[in-house]
Amino acid sequence: MSTSSPQPESWISSFCSLLGHEYFAEVSEDFIEDDFNLTGLQSQVQMYKEALEMILDVEPEEDEEEEEDEEEEDEDDDALGEDKPVGYRRAGERRHMRIASDLSMIETSAETLYGLIHQRYITSRPGIQQMAEKYDLQHFGVCPRTLCNSCRVLPVGITDTPGIDTVKLYCPSCQDVYVPPNSRFQSVDGAYFGTTFGNLFFFTFPDLDVSARAEGLPAIEKARSPSTLSGLTAASSEQESLPPQPTTINGVPTANLAPGLGDGKIYEPKIYGFKVAEVSKGGPRMRWLRSKPNDINELDERRIHLGRYGPSNEDDSDDGAVFTKRKKAPIRRRKQVVDPNGMLVDTAGRMDTNGAGNGG
């Protein structure tokens, strides 16, 4: 019986399996081998060629000049013989130290290069689909805000430039970002996820349910959850007086419009059961940042504008683009007069006859 030896783990799989790299998706080698996807990265990463070869598990090509230098160093060792100064290192030891130093630099550059490639990959079709599977399995965790009721979060960056800030977690329920609760993620660069991914993700999956998930809570906590309490108190009094609520606004389900904000989803400080006034010295401030109208119709600004001002002079095409009507410029004609000789002459002094030249 023939036993096949297991294939060695690729650099990409090894990198993504490291502790603290659980947020990363495994970028396909086909995406990396496409030069178009790597445009502009060569100027941002040191030792770009060597780092790319390490990511793709390509054996580096041996340089003829390095081979000649090694031969010269070996010849120098032979020439010195036993007369070597104190602290002298043989050529083999020097090469070993140089290779170890180069490998450390290449490894650092490979991590930076993979992170920048990852930023672009997760905005592509296969990359965003891979991140959607991780999001559905709750690999990124849940929102630490209590009133979001364990809503799933996404890793995002607040800048696209590496080395500025670490990765953050974006919650679609309260539309805010948070520091990852585990310290092992606080060393991951936020630029490896970028500022585009979070918003593009929910534009790509508009029907994705981002509402609070309380399936894992005990029954008593479900009964005390903010959504249940607000439904008991506000539904009977306010919902009856509201007009019919839309199910979608601009193609986005209204259930996904910041479900963690609004009445009943904002913490109210109290002292002995009495609410603390906003005008007091220690009262709550900036509550409007988490406010949300009870009537979702107020968020449909386009419909409100059309109802208030009527249709404008702009035509909406089928694909949603707006084109402004342009009026054609009037055709201007030069004035012509008749000179004493009976010839037609325009205002610029030119005759309207063949070969007549300028008047005067």
Coordinates of C-alpha atoms in Angstrom, one line a residue:
M1 CA 0.0 0.0 0.0
S2 CA 1.3 3.5 -0.9
T3 CA 0.9 6.2 1.7
S4 CA 0.7 9.7 0.4
S5 CA 2.5 12.3 2.5
P6 CA 0.3 15.2 3.7
Q7 CA 0.8 18.4 1.8
P8 CA 2.4 21.3 3.7
E9 CA 0.2 24.1 4.9
S10 CA 0.3 27.2 2.6
W11 CA 1.5 30.5 3.9
I12 CA -1.9 32.0 3.6
S13 CA -3.6 29.3 5.6
S14 CA -0.9 29.5 8.2
F15 CA -1.3 33.2 8.5
C16 CA -5.1 33.1 8.8
S17 CA -4.9 30.4 11.5
L18 CA -2.7 32.4 13.8
L19 CA -4.1 33.6 17.1
G20 CA -5.8 37.0 16.6
H21 CA -6.2 36.5 12.8
E22 CA -9.7 35.0 13.0
Y23 CA -11.2 38.0 11.2
F24 CA -9.1 37.5 8.1
A25 CA -10.5 35.7 5.0
E26 CA -8.2 33.4 3.0
V27 CA -7.4 35.3 -0.2
S28 CA -7.3 33.0 -3.3
E29 CA -4.0 32.7 -5.1
D30 CA -5.8 33.5 -8.4
F31 CA -6.7 36.9 -7.0
I32 CA -3.1 37.6 -5.9
E33 CA -1.6 36.4 -9.2
D34 CA -3.7 39.0 -11.1
D35 CA -1.4 42.0 -11.5
F36 CA -4.4 44.3 -11.8
N37 CA -5.4 43.6 -8.2
L38 CA -2.0 44.6 -6.9
T39 CA -1.8 47.9 -8.7
G40 CA 0.0 50.5 -6.5
L41 CA 1.1 48.2 -3.7
Q42 CA 4.7 47.9 -4.9
S43 CA 5.4 51.4 -3.7
Q44 CA 3.8 50.8 -0.3
V45 CA 5.6 47.6 0.8
Q46 CA 9.4 47.1 1.2
M47 CA 10.9 44.0 -0.4
Y48 CA 7.7 43.7 -2.4
K49 CA 9.0 40.9 -4.7
E50 CA 10.3 38.7 -1.9
A51 CA 7.1 39.3 0.2
L52 CA 4.9 38.3 -2.8
E53 CA 7.0 35.1 -3.3
M54 CA 6.6 34.2 0.3
I55 CA 2.8 34.6 0.2
L56 CA 2.5 32.5 -2.9
D57 CA 5.0 29.9 -1.5
V58 CA 7.3 30.5 -4.5
E59 CA 11.0 29.5 -4.1
P60 CA 13.2 32.6 -4.4
E61 CA 15.5 32.7 -7.4
E62 CA 19.2 32.4 -6.6
D63 CA 21.2 35.5 -7.6
E64 CA 24.4 34.9 -9.5
E65 CA 26.1 37.9 -7.7
E66 CA 25.3 36.4 -4.3
E67 CA 26.9 33.1 -5.4
E68 CA 30.0 35.0 -6.5
D69 CA 30.2 36.9 -3.2
E70 CA 29.9 33.6 -1.2
E71 CA 32.8 32.1 -3.2
E72 CA 34.9 35.2 -2.5
E73 CA 34.1 35.0 1.2
D74 CA 35.1 31.3 1.2
E75 CA 38.4 32.2 -0.5
D76 CA 39.1 34.9 2.0
D77 CA 38.6 32.4 4.9
D78 CA 41.0 30.0 3.2
A79 CA 43.6 32.7 2.7
L80 CA 43.6 33.8 6.3
G81 CA 44.1 30.3 7.5
E82 CA 44.8 30.2 11.2
D83 CA 45.6 33.9 11.5
K84 CA 42.1 35.1 12.2
P85 CA 41.5 38.1 14.4
V86 CA 39.5 37.8 17.7
G87 CA 35.8 37.7 17.1
Y88 CA 36.1 36.8 13.5
R89 CA 33.1 34.9 12.0
R90 CA 33.4 32.5 9.2
A91 CA 31.6 33.1 6.0
G92 CA 29.0 30.5 6.7
E93 CA 28.1 32.1 10.0
R94 CA 27.9 35.6 8.4
R95 CA 25.6 34.3 5.7
H96 CA 23.4 32.6 8.3
M97 CA 22.9 35.8 10.3
R98 CA 22.2 37.8 7.1
I99 CA 19.6 35.3 5.9
A100 CA 17.9 35.3 9.3
S101 CA 17.7 39.1 9.3
D102 CA 16.4 39.1 5.7
L103 CA 13.8 36.5 6.5
S104 CA 12.5 38.6 9.4
M105 CA 12.1 41.6 7.2
I106 CA 10.5 39.7 4.4
E107 CA 8.0 38.1 6.9
T108 CA 7.0 41.6 8.1
S109 CA 6.6 42.8 4.6
A110 CA 4.6 39.8 3.6
E111 CA 2.1 40.4 6.5
T112 CA 1.7 44.0 5.4
L113 CA 1.3 43.1 1.7
Y114 CA -1.2 40.4 2.5
G115 CA -3.2 42.8 4.7
L116 CA -3.4 45.4 1.9
I117 CA -4.4 42.7 -0.6
H118 CA -7.0 41.5 1.9
Q119 CA -8.5 45.0 2.0
R120 CA -9.1 44.8 -1.7
Y121 CA -10.2 41.1 -1.8
I122 CA -13.0 41.5 0.7
T123 CA -14.7 44.1 -1.5
S124 CA -14.7 41.7 -4.5
R125 CA -17.5 39.3 -5.2
P126 CA -15.8 36.1 -3.9
G127 CA -14.2 37.9 -0.9
I128 CA -17.4 39.6 0.3
Q129 CA -19.3 36.2 -0.1
Q130 CA -16.6 34.6 2.1
M131 CA -17.0 37.3 4.7
A132 CA -20.8 36.9 4.6
E133 CA -20.4 33.3 5.6
K134 CA -18.2 34.2 8.5
Y135 CA -20.7 37.0 9.5
D136 CA -23.6 34.5 9.4
L137 CA -21.7 32.1 11.6
Q138 CA -21.0 35.0 14.1
H139 CA -17.2 34.7 13.7
F140 CA -16.8 38.4 14.4
G141 CA -18.7 38.5 17.6
V142 CA -21.7 40.6 18.7
C143 CA -22.1 44.3 19.7
P144 CA -21.1 45.0 23.3
R145 CA -23.9 47.5 23.6
T146 CA -26.6 46.0 25.8
L147 CA -29.5 47.7 24.0
C148 CA -28.4 46.2 20.7
N149 CA -29.3 42.8 22.1
S150 CA -26.3 40.8 20.7
C151 CA -26.4 42.1 17.1
R152 CA -23.7 40.7 14.9
V153 CA -20.8 43.0 14.0
L154 CA -18.3 43.4 11.2
P155 CA -14.6 44.2 11.3
V156 CA -13.8 47.5 9.7
G157 CA -11.1 50.1 9.6
I158 CA -11.4 53.8 10.2
T159 CA -8.6 54.5 7.7
D160 CA -7.1 52.9 4.6
T161 CA -3.5 53.7 5.5
P162 CA -1.6 51.0 7.4
G163 CA 0.0 51.8 10.7
I164 CA -2.5 54.4 12.0
D165 CA -5.2 52.5 13.9
T166 CA -6.3 49.0 14.8
V167 CA -9.3 47.1 13.6
K168 CA -12.7 48.1 15.0
L169 CA -16.1 46.4 15.0
Y170 CA -19.1 48.0 13.3
C171 CA -22.6 47.4 14.6
P172 CA -25.4 47.9 12.0
S173 CA -28.0 48.1 14.8
C174 CA -26.6 51.2 16.5
Q175 CA -24.4 52.3 13.6
D176 CA -21.3 52.8 15.8
V177 CA -17.9 51.2 16.0
Y178 CA -16.2 49.6 19.0
V179 CA -12.9 48.2 20.1
P180 CA -12.8 44.4 20.0
P181 CA -13.3 43.0 23.5
N182 CA -10.4 40.5 23.2
S183 CA -7.0 42.0 23.4
R184 CA -5.5 39.6 20.8
F185 CA -7.4 41.6 18.0
Q186 CA -6.1 45.0 19.2
S187 CA -2.8 44.4 17.4
V188 CA -4.5 43.9 14.0
D189 CA -4.2 46.9 11.6
G190 CA -7.5 48.3 10.7
A191 CA -6.3 49.2 7.2
Y192 CA -6.3 45.5 6.4
F193 CA -10.1 45.8 6.3
G194 CA -10.5 49.4 5.2
T195 CA -13.3 51.9 5.2
T196 CA -15.2 50.5 2.3
F197 CA -16.0 47.0 3.3
G198 CA -18.5 47.6 6.1
N199 CA -20.9 49.8 4.0
L200 CA -20.4 47.8 0.8
F201 CA -21.3 44.7 2.7
F202 CA -24.8 45.8 3.7
F203 CA -25.3 47.4 0.3
T204 CA -24.6 44.0 -1.3
F205 CA -26.9 42.2 1.1
P206 CA -29.8 44.6 1.7
D207 CA -32.1 41.8 2.8
L208 CA -29.8 40.5 5.5
D209 CA -31.5 40.5 8.9
V210 CA -29.4 42.8 11.1
S211 CA -32.0 43.1 13.9
A212 CA -31.2 42.1 17.4
R213 CA -30.9 38.3 18.0
A214 CA -32.0 37.0 21.4
E215 CA -32.3 33.3 20.5
G216 CA -29.5 32.4 22.9
L217 CA -31.0 34.3 25.9
P218 CA -32.9 32.6 28.7
A219 CA -36.6 33.1 28.7
I220 CA -36.5 35.6 31.6
E221 CA -33.9 37.7 29.8
K222 CA -36.0 37.6 26.6
A223 CA -38.9 39.0 28.6
R224 CA -36.8 41.7 30.0
S225 CA -35.1 42.6 26.7
P226 CA -35.5 46.2 25.5
S227 CA -37.4 45.1 22.4
T228 CA -39.9 43.3 24.5
L229 CA -40.4 46.1 27.0
S230 CA -40.7 48.8 24.4
G231 CA -43.2 46.6 22.5
L232 CA -45.4 46.3 25.6
T233 CA -45.3 49.9 26.6
A234 CA -45.2 51.8 23.3
A235 CA -47.0 49.6 20.9
S236 CA -50.5 50.1 22.4
S237 CA -50.2 53.9 22.6
E238 CA -48.1 55.1 19.7
Q239 CA -48.4 52.4 17.0
E240 CA -52.1 52.9 16.7
S241 CA -51.8 56.6 15.9
L242 CA -49.0 56.1 13.3
P243 CA -49.8 56.0 9.6
P244 CA -49.1 52.8 7.7
Q245 CA -45.4 52.0 7.9
P246 CA -43.5 51.1 4.7
T247 CA -41.7 47.8 4.5
T248 CA -38.8 49.2 2.4
I249 CA -37.2 52.6 1.7
N250 CA -35.0 52.9 -1.3
G251 CA -34.7 49.2 -1.5
V252 CA -33.6 48.7 2.1
P253 CA -36.0 46.9 4.5
T254 CA -37.1 49.3 7.2
A255 CA -36.4 46.5 9.8
N256 CA -32.7 47.0 9.0
L257 CA -32.7 50.8 9.5
A258 CA -30.8 51.1 12.9
P259 CA -33.0 48.7 14.9
G260 CA -31.0 49.4 18.0
L261 CA -31.9 53.1 18.1
G262 CA -35.0 55.1 18.9
D263 CA -37.4 55.1 21.8
G264 CA -36.9 52.3 24.3
K265 CA -33.4 51.7 22.9
I266 CA -31.6 54.5 24.7
Y267 CA -30.4 54.2 28.3
E268 CA -32.2 56.6 30.7
P269 CA -30.3 57.4 33.9
K270 CA -32.5 57.5 37.0
I271 CA -32.1 58.2 40.7
Y272 CA -34.5 56.5 43.1
G273 CA -36.8 55.8 40.1
F274 CA -36.8 59.4 38.8
K275 CA -35.3 60.3 35.5
V276 CA -32.4 62.7 35.5
A277 CA -33.2 65.9 33.7
E278 CA -31.1 66.7 30.6
V279 CA -30.6 70.3 31.9
S280 CA -29.2 69.2 35.2
K281 CA -25.4 69.3 35.9
G282 CA -25.0 65.5 35.5
G283 CA -27.9 64.9 33.1
P284 CA -27.6 63.0 29.8
R285 CA -26.2 64.8 26.8
M286 CA -26.4 64.3 23.0
R287 CA -29.2 61.8 23.2
W288 CA -30.3 63.0 19.8
L289 CA -27.3 61.1 18.3
R290 CA -29.2 57.8 19.0
S291 CA -32.6 59.2 18.2
K292 CA -34.9 57.6 15.6
P293 CA -38.4 58.7 14.5
N294 CA -41.2 56.5 15.5
D295 CA -42.8 57.1 12.1
I296 CA -40.4 55.5 9.6
N297 CA -42.1 57.6 6.8
E298 CA -40.0 60.5 8.0
L299 CA -36.9 58.7 6.8
D300 CA -38.1 58.7 3.2
E301 CA -36.8 62.1 2.4
R302 CA -37.2 61.7 -1.4
R303 CA -40.9 61.1 -1.1
I304 CA -41.3 64.0 1.3
H305 CA -39.4 66.3 -1.1
L306 CA -41.7 65.3 -4.0
G307 CA -44.8 65.7 -1.9
R308 CA -43.7 69.2 -0.7
Y309 CA -42.2 70.7 -3.9
G310 CA -43.6 68.4 -6.6
P311 CA -41.6 67.0 -9.5
S312 CA -38.6 69.1 -10.5
N313 CA -37.2 69.8 -13.9
E314 CA -35.0 66.7 -13.7
D315 CA -35.9 63.5 -15.5
D316 CA -35.3 60.3 -13.6
S317 CA -34.1 57.6 -16.0
D318 CA -34.8 53.9 -15.5
D319 CA -31.4 53.2 -13.8
G320 CA -31.9 56.0 -11.3
A321 CA -29.5 58.5 -12.8
V322 CA -30.6 62.1 -13.0
F323 CA -30.0 64.1 -16.1
T324 CA -30.7 67.8 -16.3
K325 CA -32.5 69.2 -19.3
R326 CA -30.2 71.5 -21.3
K327 CA -31.6 74.2 -23.5
K328 CA -30.1 74.6 -26.9
A329 CA -28.2 77.8 -27.3
P330 CA -29.9 80.2 -29.8
I331 CA -28.3 80.5 -33.2
R332 CA -26.9 84.0 -33.6
R333 CA -26.9 85.5 -37.1
R334 CA -24.7 88.3 -38.2
K335 CA -26.4 91.5 -39.4
Q336 CA -25.8 92.4 -43.0
V337 CA -26.0 95.8 -44.6
V338 CA -25.8 97.1 -48.2
D339 CA -22.8 99.4 -49.1
P340 CA -23.1 102.3 -51.6
N341 CA -21.9 99.9 -54.4
G342 CA -24.8 97.5 -53.8
M343 CA -22.8 94.8 -52.1
L344 CA -23.9 92.9 -49.0
V345 CA -21.5 93.4 -46.1
D346 CA -21.8 91.9 -42.6
T347 CA -21.1 93.8 -39.4
A348 CA -17.5 92.6 -39.3
G349 CA -16.8 94.5 -42.6
R350 CA -16.6 91.4 -44.8
M351 CA -18.4 91.3 -48.2
D352 CA -20.8 88.5 -49.0
T353 CA -19.4 88.0 -52.5
N354 CA -16.9 85.6 -53.9
G355 CA -13.3 87.0 -53.8
A356 CA -14.4 90.5 -52.8
G357 CA -12.2 90.7 -49.6
N358 CA -12.8 93.1 -46.8
G359 CA -14.8 96.2 -47.3
G360 CA -13.5 99.7 -46.9

